[in-house]
mmCIF file of C-alpha atoms and ligand atoms in Angstrom:
data_model
loop_
_atom_site.group_PDB
_atom_site.id
_atom_site.type_symbol
_atom_site.label_atom_id
_atom_site.label_comp_id
_atom_site.label_asym_id
_atom_site.label_seq_id
_atom_site.Cartn_x
_atom_site.Cartn_y
_atom_site.Cartn_z
ATOM 1 C CA MET L 1 23.765 -9.137 -0.540
ATOM 2 C CA ALA L 2 21.259 -7.268 -2.735
ATOM 3 C CA SER L 3 20.419 -3.817 -1.500
ATOM 4 C CA PHE L 4 17.154 -1.902 -2.225
ATOM 5 C CA ASN L 5 16.335 1.773 -1.611
ATOM 6 C CA LEU L 6 12.716 2.294 -0.601
ATOM 7 C CA ALA L 7 10.820 5.581 -0.209
ATOM 8 C CA VAL L 8 8.269 5.234 2.602
ATOM 9 C CA ILE L 9 5.157 7.379 2.825
ATOM 10 C CA LYS L 10 3.344 6.429 5.952
ATOM 11 C CA GLY L 11 0.650 9.066 5.436
ATOM 12 C CA ASP L 12 -2.308 9.775 7.700
ATOM 13 C CA GLY L 13 -4.780 7.904 10.000
ATOM 14 C CA ILE L 14 -3.866 4.236 10.302
ATOM 15 C CA GLY L 15 -1.097 4.722 7.663
ATOM 16 C CA PRO L 16 1.821 4.826 10.148
ATOM 17 C CA GLU L 17 0.579 1.808 12.130
ATOM 18 C CA ILE L 18 0.096 -0.540 9.164
ATOM 19 C CA VAL L 19 3.268 0.595 7.373
ATOM 20 C CA ASP L 20 5.395 -0.009 10.522
ATOM 21 C CA GLU L 21 4.212 -3.662 10.504
ATOM 22 C CA ALA L 22 4.895 -4.034 6.789
ATOM 23 C CA LEU L 23 8.476 -2.625 7.174
ATOM 24 C CA LYS L 24 9.155 -5.174 9.998
ATOM 25 C CA VAL L 25 8.047 -7.940 7.689
ATOM 26 C CA LEU L 26 10.382 -6.652 5.002
ATOM 27 C CA GLU L 27 13.226 -6.566 7.504
ATOM 28 C CA ALA L 28 12.495 -10.145 8.427
ATOM 29 C CA ILE L 29 12.594 -11.169 4.791
ATOM 30 C CA GLY L 30 15.945 -9.282 4.506
ATOM 31 C CA GLU L 31 17.356 -11.337 7.318
ATOM 32 C CA LYS L 32 16.071 -14.646 6.025
ATOM 33 C CA TYR L 33 17.086 -14.124 2.405
ATOM 34 C CA ASP L 34 20.130 -11.915 2.832
ATOM 35 C CA HIS L 35 18.820 -8.671 1.360
ATOM 36 C CA LYS L 36 19.172 -5.136 2.738
ATOM 37 C CA PHE L 37 16.174 -2.796 2.551
ATOM 38 C CA ASN L 38 17.065 0.903 3.102
ATOM 39 C CA PHE L 39 13.988 2.998 4.103
ATOM 40 C CA THR L 40 13.715 6.777 3.493
ATOM 41 C CA GLU L 41 10.673 8.263 5.110
ATOM 42 C CA VAL L 42 9.024 11.128 3.194
ATOM 43 C CA ALA L 43 5.785 13.119 3.709
ATOM 44 C CA ALA L 44 2.644 13.175 1.574
ATOM 45 C CA GLY L 45 -1.018 13.772 2.282
ATOM 46 C CA GLY L 46 -2.455 15.504 5.287
ATOM 47 C CA CYS L 47 0.707 15.222 7.430
ATOM 48 C CA ALA L 48 2.624 16.928 4.526
ATOM 49 C CA ILE L 49 0.164 19.781 4.466
ATOM 50 C CA ASP L 50 0.741 20.173 8.286
ATOM 51 C CA CYS L 51 4.597 20.007 8.064
ATOM 52 C CA CYS L 52 5.372 21.525 4.666
ATOM 53 C CA GLY L 53 2.322 23.495 3.604
ATOM 54 C CA GLN L 54 1.509 21.222 0.648
ATOM 55 C CA CYS L 55 0.156 17.669 0.192
ATOM 56 C CA LEU L 56 3.011 16.552 -2.131
ATOM 57 C CA PRO L 57 6.265 18.430 -1.455
ATOM 58 C CA LYS L 58 8.862 18.437 -4.322
ATOM 59 C CA GLU L 59 11.422 16.718 -1.966
ATOM 60 C CA THR L 60 9.002 13.748 -1.652
ATOM 61 C CA VAL L 61 8.748 13.393 -5.463
ATOM 62 C CA ASP L 62 12.439 13.671 -5.876
ATOM 63 C CA ILE L 63 13.269 11.045 -3.225
ATOM 64 C CA CYS L 64 10.565 8.657 -4.681
ATOM 65 C CA LYS L 65 12.003 9.115 -8.137
ATOM 66 C CA ALA L 66 15.544 8.354 -6.876
ATOM 67 C CA SER L 67 14.413 5.214 -5.032
ATOM 68 C CA ASP L 68 13.830 1.630 -6.301
ATOM 69 C CA SER L 69 10.251 1.510 -5.140
ATOM 70 C CA VAL L 70 7.664 3.418 -3.039
ATOM 71 C CA ILE L 71 5.639 2.120 -0.090
ATOM 72 C CA LEU L 72 2.484 4.087 0.800
ATOM 73 C CA GLY L 73 0.174 3.689 3.716
ATOM 74 C CA ALA L 74 -2.949 5.941 3.150
ATOM 75 C CA VAL L 75 -3.656 9.642 3.049
ATOM 76 C CA GLY L 76 -6.508 11.875 4.056
ATOM 77 C CA GLY L 77 -8.867 12.448 6.992
ATOM 78 C CA PRO L 78 -11.516 14.800 8.420
ATOM 79 C CA LYS L 79 -8.800 17.149 9.790
ATOM 80 C CA TRP L 80 -8.205 18.355 6.137
ATOM 81 C CA ASP L 81 -11.925 18.386 5.022
ATOM 82 C CA ASN L 82 -11.904 22.106 4.561
ATOM 83 C CA VAL L 83 -8.725 22.330 2.520
ATOM 84 C CA PRO L 84 -9.516 23.543 -1.041
ATOM 85 C CA GLY L 85 -10.054 20.617 -3.566
ATOM 86 C CA ASP L 86 -6.805 20.902 -5.495
ATOM 87 C CA GLN L 87 -4.724 20.857 -2.334
ATOM 88 C CA ARG L 88 -6.467 18.077 -0.472
ATOM 89 C CA PRO L 89 -4.326 15.180 0.919
ATOM 90 C CA GLU L 90 -5.800 12.770 -1.682
ATOM 91 C CA ARG L 91 -4.415 14.985 -4.440
ATOM 92 C CA ALA L 92 -0.962 13.680 -3.470
ATOM 93 C CA LEU L 93 -1.943 10.251 -4.975
ATOM 94 C CA LEU L 94 -2.733 11.748 -8.366
ATOM 95 C CA GLY L 95 0.553 13.762 -8.165
ATOM 96 C CA LEU L 96 2.626 10.634 -7.269
ATOM 97 C CA ARG L 97 1.018 8.573 -10.105
ATOM 98 C CA GLU L 98 1.674 11.363 -12.630
ATOM 99 C CA ASN L 99 5.193 12.341 -11.499
ATOM 100 C CA LEU L 100 6.330 8.744 -11.206
ATOM 101 C CA GLY L 101 4.752 7.604 -14.528
ATOM 102 C CA LEU L 102 2.728 4.865 -12.872
ATOM 103 C CA TYR L 103 0.614 3.707 -15.798
ATOM 104 C CA ALA L 104 -0.501 0.221 -14.607
ATOM 105 C CA ASN L 105 -2.556 -0.484 -11.544
ATOM 106 C CA LEU L 106 -2.597 -4.111 -10.370
ATOM 107 C CA ARG L 107 -5.310 -5.027 -7.850
ATOM 108 C CA PRO L 108 -5.766 -8.609 -6.836
ATOM 109 C CA ALA L 109 -9.154 -9.560 -5.452
ATOM 110 C CA ILE L 110 -8.298 -12.640 -3.233
ATOM 111 C CA ILE L 111 -10.532 -14.591 -0.982
ATOM 112 C CA HIS L 112 -8.389 -16.697 1.369
ATOM 113 C CA ASN L 113 -9.788 -20.064 2.089
ATOM 114 C CA ALA L 114 -9.940 -19.256 5.830
ATOM 115 C CA LEU L 115 -12.140 -16.163 5.090
ATOM 116 C CA SER L 116 -14.480 -17.589 2.521
ATOM 117 C CA ASP L 117 -17.499 -16.785 4.762
ATOM 118 C CA ALA L 118 -16.712 -13.070 4.480
ATOM 119 C CA SER L 119 -17.721 -12.959 0.811
ATOM 120 C CA PRO L 120 -21.346 -11.598 0.177
ATOM 121 C CA ILE L 121 -21.509 -14.128 -2.703
ATOM 122 C CA LYS L 122 -22.916 -17.550 -2.152
ATOM 123 C CA LYS L 123 -20.279 -20.195 -1.366
ATOM 124 C CA GLU L 124 -21.316 -22.417 -4.279
ATOM 125 C CA ILE L 125 -20.292 -19.561 -6.589
ATOM 126 C CA VAL L 126 -16.966 -18.337 -4.987
ATOM 127 C CA GLY L 127 -15.973 -21.746 -3.652
ATOM 128 C CA ASP L 128 -13.385 -21.828 -0.818
ATOM 129 C CA SER L 129 -11.040 -19.247 -2.425
ATOM 130 C CA LEU L 130 -10.757 -16.818 -5.211
ATOM 131 C CA ASP L 131 -7.802 -15.120 -6.908
ATOM 132 C CA ILE L 132 -8.384 -12.543 -9.579
ATOM 133 C CA LEU L 133 -5.858 -9.896 -10.740
ATOM 134 C CA ILE L 134 -7.254 -6.714 -12.302
ATOM 135 C CA VAL L 135 -4.746 -4.784 -14.437
ATOM 136 C CA ARG L 136 -6.140 -1.245 -14.924
ATOM 137 C CA GLU L 137 -4.588 1.341 -17.221
ATOM 138 C CA LEU L 138 -3.964 4.288 -14.951
ATOM 139 C CA THR L 139 -2.780 7.387 -16.830
ATOM 140 C CA GLY L 140 -4.899 7.545 -19.954
ATOM 141 C CA GLY L 141 -8.414 7.270 -21.221
ATOM 142 C CA ILE L 142 -11.337 9.533 -20.287
ATOM 143 C CA TYR L 143 -9.919 10.526 -16.933
ATOM 144 C CA PHE L 144 -7.153 12.388 -18.867
ATOM 145 C CA GLY L 145 -8.826 13.160 -22.186
ATOM 146 C CA ASP L 146 -9.909 16.433 -23.682
ATOM 147 C CA ARG L 147 -12.893 17.887 -21.733
ATOM 148 C CA GLY L 148 -14.838 21.059 -21.407
ATOM 149 C CA TYR L 149 -18.129 22.757 -22.211
ATOM 150 C CA ARG L 150 -19.558 23.672 -25.604
ATOM 151 C CA ASP L 151 -22.733 24.720 -27.316
ATOM 152 C CA GLY L 152 -24.727 21.557 -28.110
ATOM 153 C CA LYS L 153 -27.971 20.673 -29.747
ATOM 154 C CA TYR L 154 -29.922 21.349 -26.540
ATOM 155 C CA GLY L 155 -27.867 24.276 -25.262
ATOM 156 C CA THR L 156 -24.669 24.159 -23.102
ATOM 157 C CA GLU L 157 -23.267 20.634 -22.779
ATOM 158 C CA ALA L 158 -20.274 19.170 -20.963
ATOM 159 C CA TYR L 159 -18.011 16.569 -22.475
ATOM 160 C CA ASP L 160 -15.100 14.230 -21.659
ATOM 161 C CA THR L 161 -13.216 12.164 -24.232
ATOM 162 C CA GLU L 162 -11.977 8.583 -24.141
ATOM 163 C CA ALA L 163 -8.847 8.155 -26.279
ATOM 164 C CA TYR L 164 -6.060 5.473 -26.296
ATOM 165 C CA SER L 165 -2.949 5.349 -28.338
ATOM 166 C CA GLU L 166 -1.488 2.088 -29.544
ATOM 167 C CA MET L 167 1.545 2.717 -27.336
ATOM 168 C CA GLU L 168 -0.643 3.107 -24.173
ATOM 169 C CA ILE L 169 -2.614 -0.169 -24.950
ATOM 170 C CA ARG L 170 0.531 -2.133 -25.738
ATOM 171 C CA ARG L 171 2.356 -1.229 -22.585
ATOM 172 C CA ILE L 172 -0.563 -2.049 -20.291
ATOM 173 C CA ALA L 173 -1.246 -5.284 -22.285
ATOM 174 C CA LYS L 174 2.378 -6.265 -21.740
ATOM 175 C CA VAL L 175 2.026 -5.969 -18.009
ATOM 176 C CA ALA L 176 -1.229 -7.998 -18.148
ATOM 177 C CA PHE L 177 0.136 -10.753 -20.434
ATOM 178 C CA GLU L 178 3.230 -11.117 -18.224
ATOM 179 C CA ALA L 179 1.126 -11.234 -15.039
ATOM 180 C CA ALA L 180 -1.027 -13.991 -16.758
ATOM 181 C CA MET L 181 2.222 -15.914 -17.609
ATOM 182 C CA SER L 182 3.201 -15.945 -13.932
ATOM 183 C CA ARG L 183 -0.300 -17.156 -12.880
ATOM 184 C CA ASP L 184 -2.882 -19.401 -14.619
ATOM 185 C CA LYS L 185 -2.141 -18.152 -18.137
ATOM 186 C CA ARG L 186 -5.738 -16.770 -18.710
ATOM 187 C CA LEU L 187 -6.391 -13.217 -19.681
ATOM 188 C CA THR L 188 -9.753 -11.496 -20.155
ATOM 189 C CA SER L 189 -9.656 -8.106 -21.924
ATOM 190 C CA VAL L 190 -12.602 -5.974 -21.013
ATOM 191 C CA ASP L 191 -13.930 -3.267 -23.329
ATOM 192 C CA LYS L 192 -17.088 -1.849 -24.994
ATOM 193 C CA ALA L 193 -16.138 -2.734 -28.589
ATOM 194 C CA ASN L 194 -19.772 -3.058 -29.641
ATOM 195 C CA VAL L 195 -20.174 0.751 -29.110
ATOM 196 C CA LEU L 196 -16.833 2.587 -28.751
ATOM 197 C CA GLU L 197 -14.294 3.114 -31.510
ATOM 198 C CA SER L 198 -11.485 3.465 -28.842
ATOM 199 C CA SER L 199 -12.555 -0.027 -27.550
ATOM 200 C CA ARG L 200 -12.321 -1.569 -31.038
ATOM 201 C CA PHE L 201 -8.858 -0.255 -31.273
ATOM 202 C CA TRP L 202 -8.113 -1.561 -27.800
ATOM 203 C CA ARG L 203 -9.363 -5.062 -28.768
ATOM 204 C CA LYS L 204 -7.448 -5.083 -32.152
ATOM 205 C CA THR L 205 -4.205 -4.091 -30.367
ATOM 206 C CA ILE L 206 -4.686 -6.693 -27.594
ATOM 207 C CA ILE L 207 -5.319 -9.433 -30.225
ATOM 208 C CA ASP L 208 -2.159 -8.323 -31.982
ATOM 209 C CA MET L 209 -0.133 -8.461 -28.788
ATOM 210 C CA ALA L 210 -1.442 -11.970 -28.061
ATOM 211 C CA LYS L 211 0.762 -13.314 -30.808
ATOM 212 C CA GLU L 212 3.755 -12.721 -28.520
ATOM 213 C CA TYR L 213 2.136 -14.738 -25.713
ATOM 214 C CA PRO L 214 0.964 -18.056 -27.382
ATOM 215 C CA GLU L 215 0.703 -19.791 -23.994
ATOM 216 C CA VAL L 216 -1.883 -17.294 -22.707
ATOM 217 C CA THR L 217 -5.563 -18.034 -23.354
ATOM 218 C CA LEU L 218 -7.086 -14.690 -24.294
ATOM 219 C CA ASP L 219 -10.841 -13.848 -24.224
ATOM 220 C CA HIS L 220 -12.740 -10.555 -24.623
ATOM 221 C CA MET L 221 -15.711 -9.350 -22.692
ATOM 222 C CA TYR L 222 -17.906 -6.232 -22.831
ATOM 223 C CA VAL L 223 -17.732 -4.290 -19.601
ATOM 224 C CA ASP L 224 -21.404 -4.750 -18.870
ATOM 225 C CA ASN L 225 -21.077 -8.438 -19.098
ATOM 226 C CA ALA L 226 -17.838 -8.466 -17.045
ATOM 227 C CA ALA L 227 -19.703 -6.628 -14.275
ATOM 228 C CA MET L 228 -22.304 -9.370 -14.233
ATOM 229 C CA GLN L 229 -19.814 -12.305 -14.618
ATOM 230 C CA LEU L 230 -17.765 -10.973 -11.601
ATOM 231 C CA VAL L 231 -20.749 -11.794 -9.281
ATOM 232 C CA ARG L 232 -22.261 -14.698 -11.351
ATOM 233 C CA ASN L 233 -19.098 -16.638 -12.222
ATOM 234 C CA PRO L 234 -16.060 -14.974 -10.721
ATOM 235 C CA LYS L 235 -13.927 -18.112 -11.145
ATOM 236 C CA HIS L 236 -14.062 -17.449 -14.890
ATOM 237 C CA PHE L 237 -11.403 -14.796 -14.415
ATOM 238 C CA ASP L 238 -7.625 -15.138 -13.790
ATOM 239 C CA VAL L 239 -6.260 -11.794 -15.025
ATOM 240 C CA ILE L 240 -8.429 -8.987 -16.342
ATOM 241 C CA VAL L 241 -6.973 -6.064 -18.363
ATOM 242 C CA THR L 242 -9.019 -2.982 -18.969
ATOM 243 C CA SER L 243 -9.109 0.828 -19.338
ATOM 244 C CA ASN L 244 -8.836 3.422 -16.655
ATOM 245 C CA ILE L 245 -12.586 4.028 -16.197
ATOM 246 C CA PHE L 246 -13.701 0.423 -16.517
ATOM 247 C CA GLY L 247 -10.873 -0.727 -14.201
ATOM 248 C CA ASP L 248 -11.837 1.847 -11.642
ATOM 249 C CA ILE L 249 -15.389 0.445 -11.451
ATOM 250 C CA LEU L 250 -14.608 -3.279 -11.773
ATOM 251 C CA SER L 251 -11.712 -3.283 -9.305
ATOM 252 C CA ASP L 252 -14.043 -1.812 -6.622
ATOM 253 C CA GLU L 253 -16.684 -4.382 -7.510
ATOM 254 C CA ALA L 254 -14.135 -7.246 -7.307
ATOM 255 C CA SER L 255 -12.798 -5.996 -3.886
ATOM 256 C CA GLN L 256 -16.344 -6.149 -2.460
ATOM 257 C CA ILE L 257 -16.681 -9.787 -3.619
ATOM 258 C CA THR L 258 -13.905 -10.635 -1.217
ATOM 259 C CA GLY L 259 -15.754 -8.991 1.700
ATOM 260 C CA SER L 260 -12.624 -7.668 3.491
ATOM 261 C CA ILE L 261 -11.147 -4.330 2.595
ATOM 262 C CA GLY L 262 -8.287 -4.666 5.139
ATOM 263 C CA MET L 263 -6.881 -7.646 3.231
ATOM 264 C CA LEU L 264 -6.297 -6.281 -0.316
ATOM 265 C CA PRO L 265 -3.034 -5.003 -1.652
ATOM 266 C CA SER L 266 -2.326 -3.062 -4.760
ATOM 267 C CA ALA L 267 0.593 -1.965 -6.997
ATOM 268 C CA SER L 268 0.983 0.933 -9.361
ATOM 269 C CA ILE L 269 3.740 0.224 -11.879
ATOM 270 C CA GLY L 270 5.713 2.320 -14.249
ATOM 271 C CA GLU L 271 8.640 1.990 -16.651
ATOM 272 C CA GLY L 272 11.301 -0.599 -15.671
ATOM 273 C CA ALA L 273 8.928 -2.200 -13.168
ATOM 274 C CA PHE L 274 9.384 0.815 -10.804
ATOM 275 C CA GLY L 275 6.360 0.701 -8.572
ATOM 276 C CA MET L 276 4.258 2.189 -5.695
ATOM 277 C CA TYR L 277 2.736 -0.266 -3.377
ATOM 278 C CA GLU L 278 -0.173 0.388 -1.039
ATOM 279 C CA PRO L 279 -3.303 -1.189 0.515
ATOM 280 C CA ILE L 280 -6.556 -0.483 -1.405
ATOM 281 C CA HIS L 281 -8.257 0.934 1.690
ATOM 282 C CA GLY L 282 -8.049 4.520 2.997
ATOM 283 C CA SER L 283 -6.666 6.112 6.088
ATOM 284 C CA ALA L 284 -9.565 4.829 8.284
ATOM 285 C CA PRO L 285 -9.553 7.789 10.611
ATOM 286 C CA ASP L 286 -12.342 6.075 12.759
ATOM 287 C CA ILE L 287 -9.904 3.518 14.022
ATOM 288 C CA ALA L 288 -6.553 5.350 13.811
ATOM 289 C CA GLY L 289 -4.089 5.168 16.691
ATOM 290 C CA GLN L 290 -5.959 2.268 18.428
ATOM 291 C CA ASN L 291 -3.817 -0.701 17.335
ATOM 292 C CA ILE L 292 -6.857 -2.367 15.758
ATOM 293 C CA ALA L 293 -6.315 -1.787 12.063
ATOM 294 C CA ASN L 294 -5.591 -4.826 9.921
ATOM 295 C CA PRO L 295 -2.020 -4.547 8.499
ATOM 296 C CA ILE L 296 -2.343 -7.516 6.081
ATOM 297 C CA ALA L 297 -3.289 -5.491 2.946
ATOM 298 C CA THR L 298 -0.100 -3.471 3.440
ATOM 299 C CA ILE L 299 1.988 -6.573 4.188
ATOM 300 C CA LEU L 300 0.679 -8.319 1.108
ATOM 301 C CA SER L 301 1.565 -5.162 -0.859
ATOM 302 C CA MET L 302 5.183 -5.788 0.151
ATOM 303 C CA ALA L 303 4.787 -9.268 -1.368
ATOM 304 C CA MET L 304 3.625 -7.629 -4.611
ATOM 305 C CA MET L 305 6.631 -5.216 -4.579
ATOM 306 C CA LEU L 306 9.032 -8.169 -4.138
ATOM 307 C CA ARG L 307 7.333 -10.031 -6.999
ATOM 308 C CA TYR L 308 6.751 -7.280 -9.596
ATOM 309 C CA THR L 309 9.550 -4.791 -9.000
ATOM 310 C CA PHE L 310 12.362 -6.862 -7.571
ATOM 311 C CA LYS L 311 11.420 -10.250 -9.246
ATOM 312 C CA LEU L 312 11.907 -12.047 -5.873
ATOM 313 C CA ASP L 313 9.198 -14.671 -6.247
ATOM 314 C CA ASP L 314 10.377 -16.940 -3.358
ATOM 315 C CA GLU L 315 10.333 -13.978 -0.933
ATOM 316 C CA ALA L 316 6.920 -12.846 -2.141
ATOM 317 C CA ASN L 317 5.525 -16.354 -1.817
ATOM 318 C CA ALA L 318 6.894 -16.632 1.670
ATOM 319 C CA ILE L 319 5.067 -13.518 2.845
ATOM 320 C CA GLU L 320 1.819 -14.747 1.316
ATOM 321 C CA ALA L 321 2.261 -18.267 2.801
ATOM 322 C CA ALA L 322 2.882 -16.681 6.246
ATOM 323 C CA VAL L 323 -0.309 -14.625 6.026
ATOM 324 C CA THR L 324 -2.207 -17.724 4.972
ATOM 325 C CA LYS L 325 -0.711 -19.713 7.887
ATOM 326 C CA VAL L 326 -1.740 -17.062 10.437
ATOM 327 C CA LEU L 327 -5.268 -16.892 9.017
ATOM 328 C CA ASN L 328 -5.496 -20.769 8.996
ATOM 329 C CA ASP L 329 -4.370 -20.737 12.615
ATOM 330 C CA GLY L 330 -7.454 -18.757 13.334
ATOM 331 C CA PHE L 331 -5.985 -15.317 14.136
ATOM 332 C CA ARG L 332 -8.136 -12.346 13.181
ATOM 333 C CA THR L 333 -8.068 -8.503 13.463
ATOM 334 C CA ALA L 334 -11.363 -6.937 14.434
ATOM 335 C CA ASP L 335 -12.438 -6.212 10.804
ATOM 336 C CA ILE L 336 -12.280 -9.927 9.848
ATOM 337 C CA ALA L 337 -13.173 -11.517 13.203
ATOM 338 C CA THR L 338 -16.392 -13.563 13.292
ATOM 339 C CA LYS L 339 -18.579 -13.759 16.353
ATOM 340 C CA GLY L 340 -17.016 -15.313 19.349
ATOM 341 C CA VAL L 341 -13.448 -14.881 17.974
ATOM 342 C CA GLN L 342 -11.057 -12.867 20.162
ATOM 343 C CA ALA L 343 -9.597 -10.168 17.865
ATOM 344 C CA ILE L 344 -5.906 -9.381 17.972
ATOM 345 C CA GLY L 345 -4.223 -5.996 17.419
ATOM 346 C CA THR L 346 -2.206 -4.539 14.529
ATOM 347 C CA LYS L 347 1.127 -5.217 16.203
ATOM 348 C CA GLN L 348 0.284 -8.694 17.194
ATOM 349 C CA MET L 349 -0.855 -9.599 13.671
ATOM 350 C CA GLY L 350 2.482 -8.229 12.370
ATOM 351 C CA GLU L 351 4.501 -10.239 14.912
ATOM 352 C CA LEU L 352 2.568 -13.441 14.126
ATOM 353 C CA ILE L 353 3.224 -13.103 10.391
ATOM 354 C CA ILE L 354 6.965 -12.610 11.104
ATOM 355 C CA LYS L 355 6.932 -15.742 13.312
ATOM 356 C CA ALA L 356 5.201 -17.641 10.621
ATOM 357 C CA LEU L 357 7.880 -16.528 8.126
ATOM 358 C CA ASN L 358 10.551 -18.012 10.271
HETATM 359 P P1 LIG E 1 -11.432 3.779 4.384
HETATM 360 O O1 LIG E 1 -10.983 2.723 3.458
HETATM 361 O O2 LIG E 1 -10.438 4.500 5.052
HETATM 362 O O3 LIG E 1 -12.388 3.136 5.531
HETATM 363 C C1 LIG E 1 -13.649 2.523 5.181
HETATM 364 C C2 LIG E 1 -14.007 1.529 6.340
HETATM 365 O O4 LIG E 1 -13.097 0.399 6.395
HETATM 366 C C3 LIG E 1 -13.801 2.257 7.712
HETATM 367 O O5 LIG E 1 -14.848 1.708 8.577
HETATM 368 C C4 LIG E 1 -12.496 1.792 8.251
HETATM 369 O O6 LIG E 1 -12.338 1.681 9.640
HETATM 370 C C5 LIG E 1 -12.433 0.387 7.584
HETATM 371 N N1 LIG E 1 -10.990 0.003 7.266
HETATM 372 C C6 LIG E 1 -10.241 0.430 6.254
HETATM 373 N N2 LIG E 1 -9.020 -0.111 6.292
HETATM 374 C C7 LIG E 1 -8.991 -0.894 7.330
HETATM 375 C C8 LIG E 1 -7.974 -1.753 7.933
HETATM 376 N N3 LIG E 1 -6.779 -1.859 7.426
HETATM 377 N N4 LIG E 1 -8.376 -2.438 9.015
HETATM 378 C C9 LIG E 1 -9.512 -2.390 9.535
HETATM 379 N N5 LIG E 1 -10.581 -1.621 9.100
HETATM 380 C C10 LIG E 1 -10.227 -0.862 8.004
HETATM 381 O O7 LIG E 1 -12.403 4.735 3.510
HETATM 382 P P2 LIG E 1 -13.155 6.100 3.934
HETATM 383 O O8 LIG E 1 -13.564 6.018 5.336
HETATM 384 O O9 LIG E 1 -13.993 6.374 2.866
HETATM 385 O O10 LIG E 1 -11.923 7.144 3.830
HETATM 386 C C11 LIG E 1 -11.183 7.661 4.878
HETATM 387 C C12 LIG E 1 -10.157 8.646 4.354
HETATM 388 O O11 LIG E 1 -9.199 7.899 3.535
HETATM 389 C C13 LIG E 1 -10.645 9.670 3.452
HETATM 390 O O12 LIG E 1 -9.947 10.965 3.730
HETATM 391 C C14 LIG E 1 -10.382 9.233 2.057
HETATM 392 O O13 LIG E 1 -10.270 10.247 1.119
HETATM 393 C C15 LIG E 1 -9.037 8.542 2.248
HETATM 394 N N6 LIG E 1 -8.680 7.460 1.264
HETATM 395 C C16 LIG E 1 -7.392 7.445 0.979
HETATM 396 C C17 LIG E 1 -6.990 6.376 0.115
HETATM 397 C C18 LIG E 1 -5.522 6.219 -0.152
HETATM 398 O O14 LIG E 1 -4.722 6.869 0.487
HETATM 399 N N7 LIG E 1 -5.073 5.466 -1.163
HETATM 400 C C19 LIG E 1 -7.934 5.551 -0.477
HETATM 401 C C20 LIG E 1 -9.268 5.635 -0.146
HETATM 402 C C21 LIG E 1 -9.686 6.663 0.775
#
């Protein structure tokens, strides 16, 4: 029996409710496939400010580092609105990424067949379903580059710097090429190589890396064109790899194309496939504690964890198939329910997915 040690950060708002359902799904997977998942709950975000006086206690970082993978609900909420900027609950996310060396962010934008009406894009463009994976570099580029103020031609000016080393490009490219190999073997690298030197280096390095993945069809797209093609012809894309800032913007655009924030998982990956898995949405304080939040994004994040960190493809596929079955059977939480459909609660959705697994 394989045994996995998982650090669990439930966080704030709907975090505890949705993570509870995800953990139950993992336990069901454990029973079905003979794995043992050991959970250690740790605090981060607003609840950590309340219990321990800081949004990311050292103990949390230590336990996350010592675990095989991290599960996160969501952090933040109006209760901590007046906390100074550098101590806000959301700072815990940056601290976790930095301390755990999570340099690759994987965000699928998936439209399930049963929810194709939720997309704001015309049906003839998205079709019945869509499945794009955005691989965003997470610890480099302009968000971490040299910055400051200086005397410029027109007086004081502020500046930020985009810089990428070959090592940083190669390691994110490896994640993207390997993800493409496990999917439809198509990779689009997004840059701004017509203007930026850092993008020309990015493109050159990606082209060099492509020699190691002859089965993957690689193309390149300028970021402005990619932003257009995502709404004009989203089916062009299988896997997209791009820099920190371009990925930040394009992954939000792609998530909107799906039309349902409560459905989308994400993974942040570091060395040795160590990862932190979380829904893309926030702590939704407006619906917290009411048993109405959609747990599917968090449950699908567990599928990503099984696939990317533990290489358990059958188990990951089983979770995804169970979610698809429950949706195809017509069950909906309030956020994805259409007119006239009786919405079910967070717990009931979790229970139905477990039932579909078995
Ligand atoms: P949000 O994603 O929490 O909520 C936006 C809207 O979507 C709300 O109407 C909410 O009810 C709804 N929603 C979100 N997730 C849902 C789900 N699973 N089921 C049903 N409906 C859902 O974004 P926000 O309101 O801008 O932010 C709320 C708090 O979350 C803020 O403090 C913000 O900083 C924080 N936040 C945290 C993370 C994170 O922890 N990774 C990410 C984004 C925002």
